[in-house]
CSV table of C-alpha atoms and ligand atoms in Angstrom, one decimal:
chain,number,residue,atom,x,y,z
A,421,MET,CA,-14.6,14.3,-62.3
A,422,ALA,CA,-13.6,12.9,-58.6
A,423,ILE,CA,-10.6,11.3,-58.2
A,424,GLN,CA,-11.0,7.6,-56.1
A,425,PHE,CA,-8.1,7.5,-53.6
A,426,VAL,CA,-8.0,3.7,-53.3
A,427,THR,CA,-6.4,3.2,-49.4
A,428,SER,CA,-7.4,2.3,-46.0
A,429,ASN,CA,-5.4,5.2,-44.4
A,430,GLU,CA,-7.6,8.4,-43.5
A,431,GLY,CA,-4.9,9.8,-43.0
A,432,LYS,CA,-3.4,9.7,-46.3
A,433,VAL,CA,-6.9,10.8,-47.5
A,434,ARG,CA,-7.1,14.2,-45.5
A,435,GLU,CA,-3.7,15.3,-46.7
A,436,ALA,CA,-4.9,14.7,-50.3
A,437,ARG,CA,-8.0,16.4,-50.2
A,438,ALA,CA,-6.1,19.1,-48.3
A,439,SER,CA,-3.8,19.6,-51.2
A,440,LEU,CA,-6.3,19.0,-54.1
A,441,GLU,CA,-8.6,21.1,-52.6
A,442,GLY,CA,-9.7,23.4,-55.3
A,443,ILE,CA,-8.8,21.2,-58.4
A,444,GLU,CA,-10.5,17.7,-57.7
A,445,PRO,CA,-12.6,16.2,-55.5
A,446,VAL,CA,-11.4,13.1,-53.6
A,447,GLU,CA,-13.3,10.4,-52.4
A,448,GLN,CA,-11.9,7.0,-50.6
A,449,VAL,CA,-12.6,3.8,-51.9
A,450,THR,CA,-11.6,0.8,-51.0
A,451,TYR,CA,-10.6,-1.7,-53.0
A,452,ASP,CA,-8.2,-4.8,-52.3
A,453,TYR,CA,-5.9,-4.7,-54.9
A,454,THR,CA,-2.4,-6.6,-54.9
A,455,GLU,CA,0.5,-5.4,-53.1
A,456,ILE,CA,3.2,-6.7,-54.8
A,457,GLN,CA,6.4,-7.7,-53.5
A,458,SER,CA,8.6,-5.5,-54.8
A,459,ASP,CA,11.3,-3.0,-53.3
A,460,SER,CA,10.3,-0.3,-55.9
A,461,LEU,CA,7.5,2.0,-54.4
A,462,GLU,CA,6.9,2.9,-58.3
A,463,GLU,CA,6.1,-0.7,-59.3
A,464,ILE,CA,3.8,-1.1,-56.0
A,465,ALA,CA,2.0,1.8,-56.6
A,466,ALA,CA,1.4,1.3,-60.6
A,467,VAL,CA,0.8,-2.3,-60.4
A,468,GLY,CA,-1.9,-1.7,-57.8
A,469,ALA,CA,-3.5,1.6,-59.3
A,470,ARG,CA,-4.1,0.1,-62.8
A,471,GLU,CA,-5.3,-3.1,-61.2
A,472,ALA,CA,-7.6,-1.0,-58.9
A,473,PHE,CA,-8.8,1.4,-62.2
A,474,GLU,CA,-9.7,-1.7,-64.1
A,475,GLY,CA,-11.6,-3.8,-60.9
A,476,LEU,CA,-13.5,-0.6,-59.8
A,477,GLY,CA,-15.4,-0.6,-63.0
A,478,GLY,CA,-12.7,1.6,-65.5
A,479,ASP,CA,-14.5,4.8,-65.7
A,480,GLU,CA,-13.2,7.1,-62.8
A,481,PRO,CA,-9.8,7.4,-62.6
A,482,VAL,CA,-8.4,6.2,-59.4
A,483,LEU,CA,-5.2,7.1,-57.3
A,484,VAL,CA,-3.4,5.1,-55.3
A,485,ASP,CA,-0.8,5.8,-52.9
A,486,ASP,CA,2.8,3.5,-51.5
A,487,ALA,CA,4.6,4.9,-48.8
A,488,GLY,CA,7.7,4.1,-46.3
A,489,LEU,CA,9.5,5.2,-43.9
A,490,PHE,CA,13.3,4.0,-44.9
A,491,VAL,CA,16.3,4.5,-41.3
A,492,ASP,CA,19.5,5.3,-42.6
A,493,ALA,CA,21.3,3.0,-39.5
A,494,LEU,CA,19.0,0.0,-40.6
A,495,GLY,CA,19.9,-0.3,-44.2
A,496,GLY,CA,16.4,1.7,-44.9
A,497,PHE,CA,14.4,-0.7,-43.0
A,498,PRO,CA,11.7,-0.9,-42.9
A,499,GLY,CA,11.6,0.5,-46.0
A,500,PRO,CA,8.2,-1.0,-48.8
A,501,TYR,CA,7.5,-2.9,-45.3
A,502,SER,CA,6.6,0.0,-43.5
A,503,ALA,CA,3.3,-0.9,-42.8
A,504,TYR,CA,3.8,-4.6,-41.6
A,505,VAL,CA,6.4,-3.1,-38.5
A,506,GLU,CA,3.9,-0.8,-37.6
A,507,ASP,CA,1.0,-3.3,-37.5
A,508,THR,CA,4.0,-5.8,-35.7
A,509,VAL,CA,6.8,-3.8,-34.0
A,510,GLY,CA,4.5,-0.5,-33.9
A,511,VAL,CA,6.2,3.2,-34.0
A,512,GLU,CA,7.3,3.1,-30.0
A,513,ARG,CA,9.7,-0.5,-30.6
A,514,LEU,CA,11.0,1.1,-34.2
A,515,TRP,CA,12.3,4.2,-32.4
A,516,ARG,CA,13.9,2.0,-29.7
A,517,LEU,CA,15.6,-0.1,-32.3
A,518,ALA,CA,16.6,3.6,-33.5
A,519,SER,CA,17.8,4.9,-30.7
A,520,GLY,CA,20.8,2.5,-30.3
A,521,GLU,CA,22.1,3.9,-33.2
A,522,GLU,CA,24.2,7.0,-33.7
A,523,ASN,CA,22.7,7.8,-37.0
A,524,ARG,CA,18.6,8.5,-36.3
A,525,ARG,CA,18.9,10.0,-40.3
A,526,ALA,CA,15.5,8.7,-42.2
A,527,HIS,CA,13.2,9.8,-44.9
A,528,PHE,CA,10.1,9.1,-45.5
A,529,ARG,CA,9.4,8.2,-49.7
A,530,THR,CA,6.0,8.2,-50.9
A,531,VAL,CA,4.7,6.9,-54.6
A,532,LEU,CA,1.4,8.2,-55.6
A,533,ALA,CA,0.3,5.9,-58.9
A,534,TYR,CA,-2.7,7.6,-61.4
A,535,ALA,CA,-4.7,5.7,-63.8
A,536,ASP,CA,-7.1,6.1,-65.9
A,537,GLU,CA,-8.2,4.6,-69.1
A,538,GLU,CA,-4.9,6.9,-71.2
A,539,GLY,CA,-3.1,5.4,-68.9
A,540,THR,CA,-1.0,4.8,-65.5
A,541,GLU,CA,1.4,7.9,-64.0
A,542,THR,CA,3.4,8.0,-60.9
A,543,PHE,CA,4.7,10.8,-58.8
A,544,GLU,CA,7.3,10.8,-56.3
A,545,GLY,CA,8.4,12.7,-53.3
A,546,SER,CA,10.5,12.4,-50.2
A,547,VAL,CA,11.6,14.1,-47.0
A,548,ALA,CA,14.4,13.5,-44.9
A,549,GLY,CA,14.3,14.2,-41.4
A,550,THR,CA,15.8,12.6,-38.2
A,551,LEU,CA,14.2,10.2,-36.0
A,552,VAL,CA,13.2,11.2,-32.3
A,553,ALA,CA,11.3,10.0,-29.3
A,554,PRO,CA,7.7,10.5,-30.1
A,555,ARG,CA,5.6,13.9,-29.4
A,556,GLY,CA,2.4,15.3,-31.5
A,557,GLU,CA,-0.9,14.3,-31.2
A,558,GLY,CA,-1.6,14.7,-35.3
A,559,GLY,CA,-0.5,12.7,-38.5
A,560,PHE,CA,-0.7,9.2,-38.3
A,561,GLY,CA,1.6,6.2,-38.6
A,562,TYR,CA,5.4,6.9,-38.4
A,563,ASP,CA,4.8,11.2,-37.7
A,564,PRO,CA,5.3,11.3,-33.8
A,565,ILE,CA,9.5,9.8,-34.7
A,566,PHE,CA,9.8,11.6,-37.5
A,567,GLU,CA,11.3,15.2,-37.0
A,568,TYR,CA,11.7,17.8,-39.8
A,569,ASN,CA,13.5,21.0,-38.5
A,570,GLY,CA,13.1,20.9,-35.2
A,571,THR,CA,9.3,19.8,-35.1
A,572,THR,CA,7.9,16.0,-35.4
A,573,MET,CA,5.1,15.7,-38.3
A,574,ALA,CA,2.3,14.9,-35.5
A,575,GLU,CA,2.9,18.5,-34.3
A,576,MET,CA,2.2,19.7,-36.9
A,577,SER,CA,-1.2,20.5,-39.1
A,578,THR,CA,-1.9,18.9,-42.5
A,579,GLU,CA,-1.1,22.0,-44.2
A,580,GLU,CA,2.6,22.6,-42.3
A,581,LYS,CA,2.8,18.4,-43.2
A,582,ASN,CA,1.8,18.8,-46.8
A,583,ALA,CA,4.0,22.1,-47.2
A,584,ILE,CA,7.1,19.8,-46.7
A,585,SER,CA,6.5,16.0,-46.7
A,586,HIS,CA,6.8,13.5,-49.3
A,587,ARG,CA,2.9,13.0,-50.1
A,588,GLY,CA,2.7,16.8,-50.3
A,589,ARG,CA,5.6,16.8,-52.8
A,590,ALA,CA,4.0,13.8,-54.7
A,591,LEU,CA,0.7,15.7,-54.3
A,592,ALA,CA,2.0,19.3,-56.1
A,593,LYS,CA,3.7,17.6,-58.9
A,594,PHE,CA,0.5,15.4,-59.3
A,595,ALA,CA,-1.2,18.5,-59.3
A,596,GLU,CA,0.8,20.1,-61.7
A,597,TRP,CA,0.6,17.5,-64.2
A,598,TYR,CA,-3.0,16.9,-63.7
A,599,ALA,CA,-3.9,21.0,-64.7
A,600,GLU,CA,-2.0,20.6,-67.6
A,601,GLN,CA,-3.6,17.4,-69.1
A,602,ASN,CA,-7.2,19.1,-68.4
A,603,ASP,CA,-6.3,22.3,-70.1
B,1908,ITT,P1,-2.8,1.7,-47.8
B,1908,ITT,O1,-2.2,0.5,-48.4
B,1908,ITT,O2,-4.7,1.2,-47.8
B,1908,ITT,O3,-2.9,3.1,-48.8
B,1908,ITT,P2,-1.4,1.7,-45.7
B,1908,ITT,O4,-1.2,2.6,-44.4
B,1908,ITT,O5,-1.2,0.2,-45.7
B,1908,ITT,O6,-2.6,2.1,-46.5
B,1908,ITT,P3,1.2,2.1,-47.1
B,1908,ITT,O7,1.2,0.2,-48.0
B,1908,ITT,O8,2.0,2.7,-47.9
B,1908,ITT,O9,-0.3,2.5,-46.5
B,1908,ITT,O10,2.1,1.6,-45.9
B,1908,ITT,C1,3.1,2.7,-45.2
B,1908,ITT,C2,3.4,2.5,-44.1
B,1908,ITT,O11,4.1,3.9,-43.5
B,1908,ITT,C3,2.4,2.6,-42.8
B,1908,ITT,O12,2.6,1.8,-41.7
B,1908,ITT,C4,2.0,4.0,-42.8
B,1908,ITT,O13,0.8,4.3,-41.2
B,1908,ITT,C5,2.8,4.9,-42.8
B,1908,ITT,N1,2.8,6.1,-43.5
B,1908,ITT,C6,2.8,6.3,-44.8
B,1908,ITT,N2,2.8,7.6,-44.9
B,1908,ITT,C7,3.0,8.1,-43.6
B,1908,ITT,C8,3.2,9.5,-43.4
B,1908,ITT,O14,2.6,10.5,-44.2
B,1908,ITT,N3,3.4,9.5,-42.1
B,1908,ITT,C9,3.5,8.7,-40.6
B,1908,ITT,N4,3.4,7.5,-41.6
B,1908,ITT,C10,3.4,7.2,-43.4
């Protein structure tokens, strides 16, 4: 059965397809679930996944991904507000803000929530890196300013990014759990 990935973000879908290839097909679905105001990505994703599962008819499993970039020197900002900050301030200006800080450490974190008739499960992944001036044409969102081991995520292929990224790690945990369920 295909998994309905409820997201407006094609980059997330590309990464999920690459990671879950041979396990389950991934269909991109748009459904405007409520993004509750919370500091917890787990809670935002789990509530969204359950609402989307029911709203879409309640017969096909759904996946929701709530992610954020957390900048150490800015107290974890933009965190759960990363999408809003990307749309308003933009990636380049967030970099300029961070470039004034001595500590340029940041991490990405994502929570995948899977909902089906049995319930809701969440899978977390994170990766630490350094903020740099934008480089690279690949990836999406904050990838051009996020460097891991000397390479920005926008300079990586989807497979390279999945091998080390927050989402790749969460998808790998999900795939392992999913395989056990369907044994
Ligand atoms: P959906 O909610 O429709 O899934 P979105 O892009 O709004 O799509 P989020 O609410 O999870 O997703 O927002 C996360 C923000 O962080 C958004 O600005 C993304 O571009 C960015 N982001 C998420 N994952 C990322 C990644 O792997 N690399 C770079 N930026 C990422």
